[in-house]
Amino acid sequence: DTMDVVKQSAALCLLRLLRTAPEVVPGGEWTSRIIHLLNDQHLGVVTAAASLIDALVKRNPEEYKGCVNLAVSRLSRIVTSSYTDLQDYTYYFVPAPWLSVKLLRLLQNYTPPAEDPGVRGRLNECLETILNKAQEPPKSKKVQHSNAKNAVLFEAISLIIHNDSEPNLLVRACNQLGQFLSNRETNLRYLALESMCHLATSEFSHEAVKKHQEVVILSMKMEKDVSVRQQAVDLLYAMCDKSNAEEIVQEMLNYLETADYSIREEMVLKVAILAEKYATDYTWYVDVILNLIRIAGDYVSEEVWYRVIQIVINRDDVQGYAAKTVFEALQAPACHENMVKVGGYILGEFGNLIAGDQRSSPAVQFQLLHSKYHLCSPMTRALLLSTYIKFVNLFPEIRSQIQDVFKQDSNLRSADAELQQRASEYLQLSIIASTDVLATVLEEMPAFPERESSILAVLKKKKPGRVPENEIRESKSPAPNTNHHAEAPVAISVANVNNSSADLLGLSTPPSSQPTSNTGVLLDVLGDIYNMPNKVGATNGAQNTYNPK
């Protein structure tokens, strides 16, 4: 007994030294002796050794790989024993729960022992035994019994998820966790949802997790604890695929109206990602994003509304529908500023697609947008001014109305430099530029380059390590810059230009410079702002930019 106490104390002391000064703990000669402590007859020594080896494995897993066989062997002896066999280490009818948890956690440092089928088979038998014992009637009604039993169970499920190699065990673990979703203990429901999030990412258990969708949706809506509701949202996000995407997205949208403020922003990001990833019909995607803005506009980040614009521009089949939908959304008495931004951009690009209907004629579109102008921030006003100059090109019949807006002192002499510059330049552009020049400068935006979703990047930043890496990898473009116009004054050339459309609304990266013809004619787009004389300067040189004074 004295030697057992000495060995146990030595192992714990070495663990303390390892944590304090890792460099003083030698390897090599001690490795085998430390590993074989798992075979000691005294369970106190084995428990201390398990903690020590777990810490050593994290530093050098290859050196201590021999502990796997001994850990599986010891675990097998514990789980197959009766609670009467280990009386000194039995806690409320559960044999050695702390040691079992430590051994299961130790095995999670390694991949399944594929090179030794015997060890792998014995480990799977241990895990099956733990799952079987979880189904047995409790031997005690005391909470300590259920706590110890469930601690071993959840660690075993964590090992099953870590190995991710046995379909039968993964499905059984999922079914066991599904029973906990209706348990009266809040902690158990939380842990079950958390573990099922990991199971949902496995190809073997994804379908089994989906069977619990209705219960998870109910948890999201009815749970009293906000942390459990958060886990339910995470699980819905993880279990979503093409077969249930529309239902899950709709349920999340419905809940968003009454959701806790602490989880709304994350929910918005997840709904936006799911809607894009699983959209078979992009009109549905447009509806989802506009609903997000309507329901939780304050929590819709710039990346979300940038994204819907990028997708609409890249897909010809949805442009007319998007213009019609945002036009209808803007008619609401209370309209969020993000909706005005999306509406301003889309109508500026594709308002002509719905202009044939008298209810959405050019004048009506302009008046609708301008009715929101004075309620918006300077940044949104700047975007709307860019929409107006686009209207000058699309709808020449309302040119005079738009010029009147540019001439207003609140724009032309605005304290905001961005608004003043846009109003000044756009006013001169609308007065002195020919129809061909306007068509060249204000032509429709080209498609955005395809890159990783910027929305997904935001979610990964908010939840590091909790977002699967194989998410959306398509149709991402650089983050828009609504102040891009201020950095590059408008330059107009009548020369033959290949794909040189200016991004007047600031949602793309600066285009690469294009070679221009020597016969280019530069127009003084600023002129004399207040006296308005039409100045035209000509040049035969290679110069192709104009720097306003």
Coordinates of C-alpha atoms in Angstrom, one line a residue:
D1 CA 0.0 0.0 0.0
T2 CA 2.8 2.4 0.8
M3 CA 4.4 1.7 -2.6
D4 CA 1.1 2.4 -4.3
V5 CA 0.8 5.7 -2.6
V6 CA 4.4 6.6 -3.5
K7 CA 3.8 5.7 -7.2
Q8 CA 0.5 7.7 -7.2
S9 CA 2.2 10.7 -5.6
A10 CA 5.2 10.5 -7.9
A11 CA 2.9 10.5 -11.0
L12 CA 0.9 13.5 -9.8
C13 CA 4.1 15.3 -8.8
L14 CA 5.6 14.7 -12.3
L15 CA 2.4 16.0 -13.8
R16 CA 2.7 19.2 -11.8
L17 CA 6.4 19.5 -12.9
L18 CA 5.4 19.0 -16.5
R19 CA 2.9 21.8 -16.3
T20 CA 5.3 24.1 -14.5
A21 CA 8.5 23.4 -16.4
P22 CA 7.9 21.0 -19.4
E23 CA 11.6 21.0 -20.4
V24 CA 12.8 19.2 -17.2
V25 CA 10.7 16.1 -17.8
P26 CA 12.9 13.5 -19.6
G27 CA 11.7 11.2 -22.3
G28 CA 13.0 8.0 -23.8
E29 CA 14.1 6.0 -20.8
W30 CA 11.0 6.8 -18.7
T31 CA 8.4 6.3 -21.5
S32 CA 7.9 2.6 -21.1
R33 CA 7.8 2.7 -17.3
I34 CA 5.2 5.5 -17.3
I35 CA 3.0 3.8 -19.9
H36 CA 3.0 0.5 -17.9
L37 CA 1.6 2.2 -14.9
L38 CA -1.7 1.8 -16.7
N39 CA -1.3 -1.9 -15.9
D40 CA -0.9 -1.4 -12.2
Q41 CA -3.2 -3.3 -9.9
H42 CA -3.9 -0.2 -7.8
L43 CA -6.6 1.9 -9.5
G44 CA -5.4 5.0 -7.7
V45 CA -2.0 4.6 -9.5
V46 CA -3.8 4.0 -12.8
T47 CA -5.9 7.1 -12.4
A48 CA -2.9 9.3 -11.7
A49 CA -1.0 7.7 -14.5
A50 CA -3.8 8.4 -17.0
S51 CA -3.7 12.1 -16.2
L52 CA 0.1 12.2 -16.5
I53 CA 0.1 10.2 -19.8
D54 CA -2.7 12.4 -21.3
A55 CA -0.5 15.5 -20.7
L56 CA 2.6 13.8 -22.1
V57 CA 0.7 12.5 -25.2
K58 CA -0.3 16.1 -26.1
R59 CA 3.4 17.0 -26.2
N60 CA 4.7 13.9 -28.0
P61 CA 1.9 11.6 -29.2
E62 CA 4.2 9.3 -31.2
E63 CA 6.5 8.5 -28.3
Y64 CA 3.6 7.4 -26.1
K65 CA 1.6 5.6 -28.8
G66 CA 2.1 2.3 -26.8
C67 CA -0.4 3.5 -24.2
V68 CA -3.4 2.8 -26.6
N69 CA -3.3 -1.0 -26.1
L70 CA -3.0 -0.7 -22.3
A71 CA -5.7 1.9 -22.1
V72 CA -8.1 -0.2 -24.1
S73 CA -7.3 -3.2 -22.0
R74 CA -7.8 -1.4 -18.7
L75 CA -11.0 0.2 -20.0
S76 CA -12.4 -3.2 -21.1
R77 CA -11.8 -4.6 -17.6
I78 CA -13.6 -1.7 -16.0
V79 CA -16.7 -1.6 -18.2
T80 CA -17.2 -5.4 -18.1
S81 CA -16.9 -5.6 -14.4
S82 CA -19.7 -5.5 -11.9
Y83 CA -20.0 -2.6 -9.5
T84 CA -19.3 -5.1 -6.7
D85 CA -15.9 -6.0 -8.3
L86 CA -14.4 -2.6 -7.7
Q87 CA -16.0 -1.6 -4.5
D88 CA -13.3 0.8 -3.4
Y89 CA -13.6 2.7 -6.7
T90 CA -17.3 2.4 -7.4
Y91 CA -19.3 5.6 -7.2
Y92 CA -23.1 5.1 -6.7
F93 CA -23.1 1.8 -8.6
V94 CA -20.8 3.1 -11.4
P95 CA -17.4 1.3 -11.5
A96 CA -14.5 3.8 -11.5
P97 CA -16.2 6.6 -13.5
W98 CA -13.3 9.1 -13.2
L99 CA -10.8 6.6 -14.5
S100 CA -13.1 5.5 -17.3
V101 CA -13.5 9.2 -18.4
K102 CA -9.8 9.7 -18.3
L103 CA -9.1 6.6 -20.4
L104 CA -11.7 7.5 -22.9
R105 CA -10.3 11.1 -23.1
L106 CA -6.7 9.7 -23.5
L107 CA -7.8 7.5 -26.5
Q108 CA -9.2 10.6 -28.2
N109 CA -5.6 11.8 -28.8
Y110 CA -5.2 9.0 -31.4
T111 CA -6.9 7.7 -34.5
P112 CA -8.6 4.3 -34.3
P113 CA -6.0 1.5 -33.9
A114 CA -6.3 0.2 -37.5
E115 CA -3.0 -1.7 -37.5
D116 CA -4.3 -4.0 -34.7
P117 CA -7.8 -5.4 -35.4
G118 CA -7.9 -7.1 -32.0
V119 CA -7.4 -3.8 -30.1
R120 CA -9.9 -2.0 -32.3
G121 CA -12.5 -4.8 -31.8
R122 CA -12.1 -4.7 -28.0
L123 CA -12.5 -0.9 -28.0
N124 CA -15.7 -1.1 -30.0
E125 CA -17.0 -3.8 -27.6
C126 CA -16.2 -1.4 -24.7
L127 CA -18.1 1.4 -26.4
E128 CA -21.1 -0.9 -27.2
T129 CA -21.1 -2.0 -23.6
I130 CA -21.3 1.6 -22.3
L131 CA -24.1 2.4 -24.7
N132 CA -26.0 -0.8 -23.6
K133 CA -25.5 0.1 -19.9
A134 CA -27.0 3.6 -20.6
Q135 CA -30.3 1.8 -21.7
E136 CA -30.5 -0.2 -18.5
P137 CA -32.9 1.0 -15.7
P138 CA -31.0 3.1 -13.1
K139 CA -29.7 1.3 -10.1
S140 CA -30.3 4.3 -7.9
K141 CA -32.6 7.3 -8.1
K142 CA -30.0 9.6 -6.7
V143 CA -28.6 12.3 -9.0
Q144 CA -25.0 11.2 -8.3
H145 CA -25.7 7.9 -10.0
S146 CA -27.1 9.5 -13.1
N147 CA -24.3 12.1 -13.2
A148 CA -21.6 9.4 -13.0
K149 CA -23.3 7.2 -15.6
N150 CA -23.9 10.0 -18.0
A151 CA -20.3 11.4 -17.6
V152 CA -18.9 8.0 -18.9
L153 CA -21.6 7.9 -21.6
F154 CA -20.9 11.3 -23.0
E155 CA -17.1 10.7 -23.0
A156 CA -17.7 7.4 -24.9
I157 CA -19.9 9.2 -27.4
S158 CA -17.1 11.8 -27.9
L159 CA -14.7 9.0 -28.6
I160 CA -17.1 7.5 -31.1
I161 CA -17.4 10.8 -32.9
H162 CA -13.6 11.3 -32.8
N163 CA -13.0 7.9 -34.4
D164 CA -15.9 8.4 -37.0
S165 CA -15.3 4.9 -38.4
E166 CA -18.1 2.7 -37.0
P167 CA -21.5 3.5 -38.6
N168 CA -23.4 1.3 -36.1
L169 CA -21.9 3.0 -33.1
L170 CA -22.5 6.5 -34.5
V171 CA -26.2 5.8 -35.2
R172 CA -26.6 4.2 -31.8
A173 CA -25.0 7.2 -30.1
C174 CA -27.3 9.5 -32.1
N175 CA -30.4 7.6 -30.9
Q176 CA -29.2 7.6 -27.3
L177 CA -28.7 11.4 -27.5
G178 CA -32.1 11.8 -29.1
Q179 CA -33.7 10.4 -25.9
F180 CA -31.9 13.1 -23.9
L181 CA -33.6 15.8 -26.0
S182 CA -36.8 15.3 -24.0
N183 CA -35.1 14.9 -20.6
R184 CA -36.2 17.2 -17.8
E185 CA -32.5 18.0 -17.0
T186 CA -31.5 21.2 -18.8
N187 CA -27.8 20.2 -18.7
L188 CA -28.5 16.9 -20.4
R189 CA -30.5 18.5 -23.2
Y190 CA -27.7 21.0 -23.8
L191 CA -25.0 18.3 -23.9
A192 CA -27.2 16.1 -26.2
L193 CA -27.6 19.0 -28.6
E194 CA -23.9 19.8 -28.5
S195 CA -22.9 16.2 -29.3
M196 CA -25.5 15.9 -32.0
C197 CA -23.9 18.9 -33.7
H198 CA -20.8 16.9 -34.1
L199 CA -22.7 13.7 -35.2
A200 CA -24.4 15.8 -37.9
T201 CA -21.1 16.4 -39.7
S202 CA -20.4 12.6 -40.1
E203 CA -21.6 10.9 -43.3
F204 CA -22.6 7.9 -41.3
S205 CA -24.9 9.6 -38.8
H206 CA -26.2 12.6 -40.6
E207 CA -29.4 11.0 -41.6
A208 CA -30.0 9.6 -38.1
V209 CA -29.6 13.2 -36.7
K210 CA -32.2 14.5 -39.2
K211 CA -34.8 12.2 -37.7
H212 CA -34.8 14.4 -34.6
Q213 CA -35.5 17.6 -36.6
E214 CA -39.0 18.3 -35.2
V215 CA -37.8 17.9 -31.6
V216 CA -34.8 20.2 -32.2
I217 CA -37.1 22.9 -33.8
L218 CA -39.3 22.6 -30.7
S219 CA -36.2 23.1 -28.5
M220 CA -35.3 26.2 -30.4
K221 CA -38.8 27.7 -29.9
M222 CA -39.8 26.5 -26.4
E223 CA -36.6 26.1 -24.3
K224 CA -36.4 28.4 -21.3
D225 CA -32.6 28.5 -21.3
V226 CA -31.1 30.7 -24.0
S227 CA -27.9 28.6 -24.2
V228 CA -30.0 25.5 -25.0
R229 CA -31.9 27.5 -27.7
Q230 CA -28.5 28.5 -29.1
Q231 CA -27.4 24.9 -29.3
A232 CA -30.7 24.0 -31.0
V233 CA -29.9 26.7 -33.7
D234 CA -26.4 25.3 -34.1
L235 CA -27.8 21.8 -34.6
L236 CA -30.4 22.9 -37.1
Y237 CA -27.6 24.6 -39.0
A238 CA -25.4 21.4 -38.9
M239 CA -28.2 19.0 -39.9
C240 CA -29.4 21.1 -42.9
D241 CA -29.0 19.7 -46.4
K242 CA -30.8 20.0 -49.7
S243 CA -33.7 17.9 -48.6
N244 CA -34.7 20.0 -45.5
A245 CA -33.1 23.4 -46.2
E246 CA -36.3 25.3 -47.1
E247 CA -38.1 24.0 -44.0
I248 CA -35.2 24.7 -41.6
V249 CA -34.6 28.2 -43.1
Q250 CA -38.4 29.0 -42.8
E251 CA -38.5 27.8 -39.1
M252 CA -35.4 29.9 -38.3
L253 CA -36.9 32.9 -40.0
N254 CA -40.2 32.5 -38.0
Y255 CA -38.2 32.2 -34.7
L256 CA -36.0 35.1 -35.6
E257 CA -38.9 37.6 -34.9
T258 CA -39.0 36.6 -31.2
A259 CA -35.4 35.3 -30.8
D260 CA -33.1 36.6 -28.0
Y261 CA -31.1 39.6 -29.0
S262 CA -27.9 37.8 -28.1
I263 CA -28.3 35.2 -30.8
R264 CA -30.0 37.2 -33.6
E265 CA -26.8 38.2 -35.5
E266 CA -25.5 34.7 -35.6
M267 CA -28.9 33.4 -36.7
V268 CA -29.0 35.9 -39.5
L269 CA -25.5 34.8 -40.7
K270 CA -26.5 31.1 -40.6
V271 CA -29.8 31.7 -42.4
A272 CA -28.0 33.6 -45.2
I273 CA -25.4 30.9 -45.6
L274 CA -27.9 28.1 -45.7
A275 CA -30.1 29.9 -48.2
E276 CA -27.2 30.5 -50.5
K277 CA -25.7 27.0 -50.1
Y278 CA -28.9 25.1 -50.8
A279 CA -30.7 27.4 -53.1
T280 CA -32.0 25.5 -56.2
D281 CA -34.2 28.5 -57.1
Y282 CA -32.5 31.8 -56.5
T283 CA -35.8 33.7 -56.3
W284 CA -36.2 31.8 -53.0
Y285 CA -32.8 33.0 -51.9
V286 CA -33.7 36.7 -52.7
D287 CA -36.9 36.3 -50.8
V288 CA -35.1 34.8 -47.8
I289 CA -32.5 37.6 -47.6
L290 CA -35.1 40.4 -48.0
N291 CA -37.1 38.7 -45.2
L292 CA -34.0 38.7 -43.1
I293 CA -33.6 42.4 -43.6
R294 CA -37.3 43.0 -42.9
I295 CA -37.3 40.9 -39.7
A296 CA -33.9 41.7 -38.2
G297 CA -32.5 44.6 -40.3
D298 CA -30.3 45.8 -37.4
Y299 CA -28.5 42.5 -37.2
V300 CA -27.9 42.1 -41.0
S301 CA -24.2 42.8 -41.4
E302 CA -22.8 44.5 -44.5
E303 CA -21.5 41.1 -45.8
V304 CA -25.1 39.8 -46.0
W305 CA -26.5 42.5 -48.2
Y306 CA -23.3 42.8 -50.2
R307 CA -23.8 39.1 -50.9
V308 CA -27.3 39.2 -52.3
I309 CA -26.3 42.0 -54.6
Q310 CA -23.3 40.0 -55.9
I311 CA -25.5 36.9 -56.6
V312 CA -28.2 39.0 -58.3
I313 CA -25.6 40.6 -60.6
N314 CA -24.0 37.2 -61.4
R315 CA -27.4 35.5 -62.3
D316 CA -29.4 36.9 -65.2
D317 CA -32.4 34.7 -64.4
V318 CA -33.1 36.4 -61.1
Q319 CA -32.5 40.1 -61.9
G320 CA -36.0 41.0 -63.0
Y321 CA -37.5 39.2 -60.0
A322 CA -35.1 40.9 -57.6
A323 CA -36.0 44.3 -59.0
K324 CA -39.7 43.6 -58.6
T325 CA -39.3 42.2 -55.1
V326 CA -37.2 45.1 -53.7
F327 CA -39.5 47.6 -55.3
E328 CA -42.5 46.1 -53.5
A329 CA -40.4 45.9 -50.2
L330 CA -39.6 49.6 -50.4
Q331 CA -43.3 50.5 -50.5
A332 CA -43.6 49.4 -46.8
P333 CA -44.2 52.4 -44.5
A334 CA -41.3 51.4 -42.2
C335 CA -38.3 50.3 -44.2
H336 CA -35.0 49.4 -42.8
E337 CA -32.0 51.3 -44.1
N338 CA -30.3 48.0 -45.3
M339 CA -33.4 47.5 -47.5
V340 CA -32.9 50.9 -49.0
K341 CA -29.3 50.1 -49.8
V342 CA -30.3 46.8 -51.5
G343 CA -33.2 48.5 -53.3
G344 CA -31.1 51.4 -54.4
Y345 CA -28.4 49.2 -55.9
I346 CA -30.6 46.7 -57.6
L347 CA -33.0 49.3 -59.1
G348 CA -30.0 51.3 -60.2
E349 CA -28.8 48.3 -62.2
F350 CA -32.0 46.5 -63.2
G351 CA -34.8 49.0 -62.7
N352 CA -35.3 49.1 -66.4
L353 CA -36.5 45.4 -66.3
I354 CA -39.7 46.5 -64.4
A355 CA -40.1 50.0 -65.9
G356 CA -42.7 48.8 -68.5
D357 CA -45.4 48.5 -65.8
Q358 CA -47.0 51.8 -65.0
R359 CA -47.0 50.9 -61.3
S360 CA -43.2 50.8 -61.3
S361 CA -42.5 53.4 -64.0
P362 CA -39.2 55.3 -63.9
A363 CA -40.7 58.3 -62.1
V364 CA -42.4 56.0 -59.6
Q365 CA -39.1 54.2 -58.9
F366 CA -37.2 57.5 -58.4
Q367 CA -39.9 59.0 -56.1
L368 CA -40.0 55.9 -54.0
L369 CA -36.3 55.8 -53.5
H370 CA -36.0 59.5 -52.9
S371 CA -38.8 59.4 -50.3
K372 CA -36.4 57.4 -48.1
Y373 CA -33.4 59.7 -48.9
H374 CA -33.7 62.1 -46.0
L375 CA -34.1 59.3 -43.4
C376 CA -30.9 57.6 -44.3
S377 CA -27.3 58.0 -43.2
P378 CA -24.7 59.9 -45.4
M379 CA -23.3 56.6 -46.6
T380 CA -26.7 55.4 -47.8
R381 CA -27.4 58.8 -49.4
A382 CA -24.2 58.6 -51.3
L383 CA -25.2 55.2 -52.6
L384 CA -28.6 56.6 -53.6
L385 CA -27.0 59.5 -55.5
S386 CA -25.1 56.8 -57.5
T387 CA -28.4 55.1 -58.2
Y388 CA -29.8 58.4 -59.5
I389 CA -27.0 58.9 -62.0
K390 CA -27.7 55.3 -63.2
F391 CA -31.3 56.4 -63.7
V392 CA -30.1 59.3 -65.9
N393 CA -28.7 56.6 -68.2
L394 CA -31.6 54.2 -67.9
F395 CA -34.4 56.7 -68.0
P396 CA -33.5 60.0 -69.8
E397 CA -37.1 61.2 -69.4
I398 CA -36.5 61.9 -65.6
R399 CA -33.1 63.5 -66.1
S400 CA -34.4 67.0 -65.1
Q401 CA -35.9 65.7 -61.8
I402 CA -32.7 64.0 -60.9
Q403 CA -30.6 67.1 -61.7
D404 CA -32.8 69.1 -59.4
V405 CA -31.9 66.7 -56.6
F406 CA -28.1 67.1 -57.4
K407 CA -28.5 70.9 -57.4
Q408 CA -30.0 71.0 -53.9
D409 CA -27.8 72.8 -51.4
S410 CA -28.1 69.9 -49.0
N411 CA -26.2 67.8 -51.6
L412 CA -24.1 70.3 -53.6
R413 CA -23.0 72.2 -50.4
S414 CA -23.2 69.3 -48.0
A415 CA -20.9 69.2 -45.0
D416 CA -20.2 65.6 -46.0
A417 CA -17.4 65.6 -48.5
E418 CA -18.5 62.4 -50.1
L419 CA -22.0 63.6 -50.8
Q420 CA -20.7 66.9 -52.1
Q421 CA -18.3 65.3 -54.5
R422 CA -20.8 62.8 -55.8
A423 CA -23.5 65.5 -56.3
S424 CA -21.0 67.8 -58.1
E425 CA -19.5 65.2 -60.4
Y426 CA -22.8 63.5 -61.2
L427 CA -24.5 66.8 -61.9
Q428 CA -21.8 67.8 -64.4
L429 CA -21.8 64.2 -65.9
S430 CA -25.6 64.4 -66.5
I431 CA -25.3 67.9 -68.2
I432 CA -22.3 67.6 -70.5
A433 CA -21.8 63.9 -71.3
S434 CA -23.3 62.6 -74.5
T435 CA -25.6 59.6 -74.6
D436 CA -22.8 57.3 -75.7
V437 CA -20.5 58.5 -72.9
L438 CA -23.2 57.9 -70.3
A439 CA -23.9 54.5 -71.7
T440 CA -20.2 53.6 -71.4
V441 CA -19.6 55.0 -67.9
L442 CA -22.9 53.8 -66.5
E443 CA -23.2 50.5 -68.1
E444 CA -24.4 47.5 -66.1
M445 CA -21.9 46.0 -63.6
P446 CA -19.9 42.9 -64.8
A447 CA -20.1 39.7 -62.9
F448 CA -18.2 39.4 -59.7
P449 CA -15.3 36.9 -59.5
E450 CA -16.0 33.7 -57.7
R451 CA -14.3 33.2 -54.3
E452 CA -15.1 31.9 -50.8
S453 CA -18.3 33.3 -49.2
S454 CA -17.5 36.4 -47.1
I455 CA -20.5 35.6 -44.9
L456 CA -19.0 32.2 -43.9
A457 CA -15.7 34.0 -43.0
V458 CA -17.6 36.2 -40.6
L459 CA -19.3 33.2 -39.0
K460 CA -16.0 31.4 -38.6
K461 CA -14.6 34.5 -36.9
K462 CA -17.6 34.6 -34.5
K463 CA -17.5 30.8 -33.8
P464 CA -13.8 29.7 -34.3
G465 CA -13.6 25.9 -34.6
R466 CA -17.3 25.4 -34.7
V467 CA -18.0 25.9 -38.4
P468 CA -17.3 23.1 -40.8
E469 CA -14.6 23.9 -43.3
N470 CA -16.4 22.4 -46.3
E471 CA -19.0 25.1 -46.5
I472 CA -19.8 27.4 -49.4
R473 CA -16.8 27.8 -51.7
E474 CA -18.5 29.5 -54.7
S475 CA -19.6 32.9 -55.9
K476 CA -17.8 35.0 -53.4
S477 CA -16.4 38.4 -54.4
P478 CA -14.4 40.9 -52.4
A479 CA -16.0 43.0 -49.7
P480 CA -17.7 46.0 -51.3
N481 CA -16.5 49.5 -50.5
T482 CA -19.3 52.0 -50.5
N483 CA -16.7 54.8 -50.3
H484 CA -14.7 53.6 -53.3
H485 CA -16.0 56.5 -55.5
A486 CA -14.3 59.1 -53.2
E487 CA -10.9 57.5 -53.8
A488 CA -11.1 57.6 -57.7
P489 CA -12.6 60.7 -59.4
V490 CA -14.7 59.8 -62.4
A491 CA -12.9 59.8 -65.7
I492 CA -14.7 59.5 -69.0
S493 CA -13.2 58.5 -72.3
V494 CA -15.0 58.4 -75.6
A495 CA -12.3 55.9 -76.8
N496 CA -13.0 52.3 -77.4
V497 CA -12.9 50.8 -73.9
N498 CA -13.0 47.0 -73.2
N499 CA -15.0 46.2 -70.0
S500 CA -14.1 49.5 -68.3
S501 CA -17.4 50.2 -66.6
A502 CA -17.0 52.3 -63.4
D503 CA -18.3 50.8 -60.2
L504 CA -20.3 53.9 -59.2
L505 CA -22.0 52.1 -56.4
G506 CA -18.8 50.9 -54.9
L507 CA -19.4 47.1 -54.7
S508 CA -16.5 45.8 -56.6
T509 CA -12.7 45.9 -56.6
P510 CA -11.0 48.6 -58.7
P511 CA -10.8 47.3 -62.4
S512 CA -7.4 46.8 -63.8
S513 CA -6.2 49.6 -66.0
Q514 CA -6.9 49.2 -69.7
P515 CA -4.9 50.5 -72.6
T516 CA -6.7 53.4 -74.4
S517 CA -6.6 54.8 -77.8
N518 CA -4.5 57.9 -78.6
T519 CA -7.6 59.6 -80.0
G520 CA -9.3 59.8 -76.6
V521 CA -11.3 63.0 -75.8
L522 CA -11.4 64.1 -72.1
L523 CA -14.5 65.8 -70.8
D524 CA -14.2 68.2 -67.9
V525 CA -16.9 66.5 -65.8
L526 CA -16.6 69.1 -63.0
G527 CA -16.6 72.3 -65.1
D528 CA -17.7 75.3 -63.2
I529 CA -20.1 73.8 -60.7
Y530 CA -22.1 76.8 -60.0
N531 CA -22.0 78.7 -63.4
M532 CA -22.5 75.4 -65.3
P533 CA -20.6 76.3 -68.6
N534 CA -20.0 73.2 -70.7
K535 CA -16.2 72.9 -71.0
V536 CA -14.8 70.4 -73.4
G537 CA -11.0 69.8 -73.5
A538 CA -9.4 67.7 -76.2
T539 CA -6.1 65.9 -76.2
N540 CA -4.2 63.6 -78.5
G541 CA -1.8 62.4 -75.8
A542 CA -1.9 59.1 -73.9
Q543 CA -3.3 60.7 -70.8
N544 CA -6.6 59.1 -69.8
T545 CA -7.5 60.6 -66.3
Y546 CA -8.7 63.9 -65.1
N547 CA -7.8 65.2 -61.6
P548 CA -10.3 67.8 -60.4
K549 CA -8.9 70.7 -58.5

